[in-house]
XYZ file of C-alpha atoms in Angstrom:
226
model
C -14.884 6.602 -17.982
C -17.783 8.727 -19.319
C -16.141 8.621 -22.760
C -16.863 4.892 -22.844
C -20.488 5.837 -23.580
C -19.480 7.952 -26.622
C -19.480 5.648 -29.650
C -17.160 7.951 -31.568
C -14.527 7.934 -28.859
C -15.195 4.537 -27.316
C -12.256 2.529 -28.646
C -9.724 5.262 -27.944
C -11.230 5.723 -24.480
C -11.072 1.986 -23.755
C -7.343 1.842 -24.526
C -6.783 4.893 -22.304
C -8.827 3.428 -19.439
C -6.920 0.126 -19.458
C -3.606 1.979 -19.506
C -4.583 4.353 -16.699
C -6.142 1.601 -14.570
C -2.977 -0.476 -14.905
C -0.881 2.459 -13.730
C -2.971 3.112 -10.598
C -3.809 -0.487 -9.717
C -1.683 -0.291 -6.580
C -2.630 3.175 -5.361
C -6.363 3.015 -6.220
C -7.334 -0.660 -6.606
C -11.102 -0.222 -6.149
C -11.338 2.555 -8.723
C -9.144 0.597 -11.142
C -11.339 -2.482 -10.861
C -14.510 -0.485 -11.547
C -12.967 1.086 -14.645
C -11.715 -2.252 -15.949
C -15.066 -3.978 -15.393
C -16.711 -1.251 -17.482
C -14.306 -1.980 -20.351
C -15.071 -5.711 -20.173
C -18.806 -4.958 -20.339
C -18.667 -2.483 -23.233
C -15.632 -3.254 -25.398
C -15.880 -5.200 -28.638
C -12.073 -5.648 -28.685
C -11.228 -9.159 -27.453
C -7.577 -8.298 -26.781
C -8.530 -5.260 -24.727
C -11.114 -7.207 -22.719
C -8.465 -9.838 -22.016
C -6.000 -7.199 -20.827
C -8.669 -5.709 -18.559
C -9.482 -9.117 -17.076
C -5.800 -9.861 -16.462
C -5.496 -6.561 -14.590
C -8.568 -7.434 -12.492
C -7.061 -10.839 -11.710
C -3.945 -9.085 -10.429
C -6.026 -6.820 -8.180
C -7.900 -9.816 -6.748
C -4.626 -11.597 -6.004
C -3.890 -8.867 -3.468
C -6.723 -10.401 -1.378
C -7.359 -7.604 1.137
C -3.701 -6.636 1.446
C -3.020 -2.929 1.649
C -1.225 -2.081 -1.580
C -2.079 1.608 -1.886
C 0.854 3.426 -0.275
C 3.053 6.446 -0.593
C 6.708 6.036 0.362
C 9.206 8.471 1.888
C 12.918 7.874 2.302
C 15.470 6.565 2.644
C 16.498 8.047 5.988
C 19.916 7.562 7.598
C 21.736 8.937 10.649
C 25.527 9.057 10.875
C 26.758 5.470 11.311
C 23.567 4.093 12.894
C 22.616 0.603 11.759
C 19.076 -0.573 11.030
C 18.212 -1.521 14.600
C 19.545 1.799 15.920
C 17.516 3.753 13.349
C 14.355 2.141 14.698
C 13.983 4.685 17.501
C 15.411 7.710 15.709
C 12.653 10.149 14.751
C 12.613 11.328 11.136
C 10.415 13.853 9.321
C 7.379 11.598 8.607
C 6.957 11.028 12.354
C 7.205 14.733 13.107
C 4.376 15.882 10.851
C 4.108 19.653 10.675
C 6.917 20.060 13.229
C 9.601 18.726 10.882
C 12.235 21.332 9.974
C 12.404 19.789 6.488
C 9.055 18.297 5.352
C 8.964 14.683 4.214
C 8.766 14.079 0.478
C 6.252 11.415 -0.579
C 5.752 9.509 -3.821
C 3.652 6.570 -4.948
C 4.994 3.185 -3.846
C 4.842 0.731 -6.789
C 2.677 -2.314 -6.119
C 2.826 -5.778 -7.643
C 6.571 -5.676 -8.351
C 6.822 -9.365 -7.410
C 4.389 -11.428 -9.502
C 4.537 -14.334 -7.064
C 3.968 -12.095 -4.035
C 1.980 -9.102 -5.378
C 1.006 -8.046 -1.854
C 4.641 -7.385 -0.898
C 5.859 -3.800 -0.907
C 9.459 -4.227 -2.085
C 11.235 -1.174 -0.718
C 14.589 -2.376 -2.030
C 13.213 -2.046 -5.577
C 12.770 1.722 -5.175
C 15.189 2.656 -2.360
C 18.727 1.314 -2.400
C 21.282 0.766 0.337
C 21.718 -0.719 3.805
C 21.240 0.693 7.293
C 18.385 3.023 6.554
C 14.675 3.537 7.208
C 11.630 4.302 5.079
C 8.019 5.219 5.734
C 4.781 4.128 4.093
C 1.464 5.944 4.512
C -2.130 5.632 3.331
C -5.658 6.194 4.542
C -8.396 3.674 5.286
C -12.103 4.538 5.227
C -14.411 2.482 7.434
C -18.204 2.591 7.225
C -18.368 2.351 11.033
C -16.186 2.289 14.125
C -14.806 -1.225 14.617
C -12.022 -3.320 16.056
C -9.825 -4.922 13.415
C -6.706 -7.039 13.163
C -3.743 -5.637 11.262
C -1.519 -8.444 9.986
C 2.042 -7.369 9.247
C 5.173 -8.784 7.707
C 8.464 -6.916 7.516
C 12.110 -7.063 6.571
C 13.437 -5.801 8.964
C 11.881 -3.866 11.895
C 8.463 -2.214 11.774
C 6.528 0.491 13.603
C 2.881 1.404 13.020
C 0.912 4.536 13.841
C -2.869 4.768 13.503
C -4.241 8.309 13.440
C -1.019 9.577 14.974
C -0.909 7.037 17.815
C 1.793 4.350 17.986
C 0.021 0.974 17.973
C 2.886 -1.423 17.239
C 6.678 -1.611 17.360
C 8.912 -4.602 16.652
C 12.639 -3.999 16.267
C 13.737 -7.224 14.578
C 16.018 -8.515 11.842
C 14.150 -10.985 9.629
C 12.822 -11.763 6.190
C 9.255 -10.715 5.401
C 6.319 -13.104 5.314
C 2.595 -12.561 5.882
C 1.130 -12.146 9.387
C 4.408 -12.260 11.319
C 2.884 -9.666 13.662
C -0.820 -9.309 14.488
C -2.098 -6.068 15.976
C -5.581 -5.426 17.350
C -6.635 -1.830 16.799
C -9.761 0.299 16.465
C -10.784 2.104 13.291
C -13.040 5.111 13.657
C -15.926 5.767 11.287
C -14.660 7.651 8.248
C -11.013 8.106 7.272
C -8.152 6.628 9.316
C -4.494 7.359 8.617
C -1.861 4.632 8.732
C 1.880 5.268 8.921
C 4.502 2.507 8.823
C 8.224 2.752 9.484
C 10.343 -0.082 8.077
C 14.036 -0.355 8.912
C 16.733 -1.996 6.831
C 19.972 -3.556 8.061
C 21.028 -5.401 4.911
C 19.803 -7.646 2.118
C 16.128 -7.500 1.172
C 13.870 -4.700 2.398
C 10.089 -5.074 2.292
C 6.789 -5.047 4.156
C 3.203 -6.227 3.803
C 0.010 -5.339 5.637
C -3.490 -6.742 5.655
C -6.666 -5.764 7.519
C -8.970 -8.543 8.743
C -11.663 -9.180 11.306
C -10.416 -10.136 14.757
C -11.040 -13.808 13.889
C -8.973 -13.478 10.715
C -11.897 -13.548 8.275
C -12.527 -11.146 5.381
C -13.343 -7.566 6.323
C -15.933 -5.617 4.329
C -16.929 -1.958 4.431
C -13.436 -0.523 3.898
C -11.818 1.652 1.222
C -8.068 2.195 1.008
C -6.223 4.868 -0.945
C -3.167 7.073 -0.852
C -3.168 10.565 0.569
C -4.292 13.309 -1.816
């Protein structure tokens, strides 16, 4: 973004910033928004400013949902169905003890324009009777109790800093706040791991952090693992 201050490179830099910010809007929403706001403030190109504002509008539609994730999977086991896979331990749960380390990649965000907060696993991982994992890290400016609101299709497990905090082995379609989990964030970085099972049909999950009363939560940063 420093190149935005260089008059000779400004226009080229602005195009690059909008392109890059659009690509990382899901994995680094706060950084993307800062970059895009800078373009709106400095650019003399109306079309580019409009593109930057549209990207910011998309970020704001996420409304505190966690959209910065890495995904690993799919994982299967013999003829086990989705509900049976729920309690089978795969590499992401084993950490450094896994015989074959988990492979992670960025989970695309905003694949559904009407539900941009929904992580559509079936758009990146195909098939039935399998499991996938999502991970990220959440920075809190202080230790605090929070409410994690979850939706899933189908079952979902959640670990916070390596500790299991929620498990619901169900078959359902995903919608916001189907499960609500009270948990405690420590000051600094906290690591979230989700396991989402799939029996058939759609496969997705969503997660949102709020105050215990359900109101907006400030003082957090969310990003993918380095």
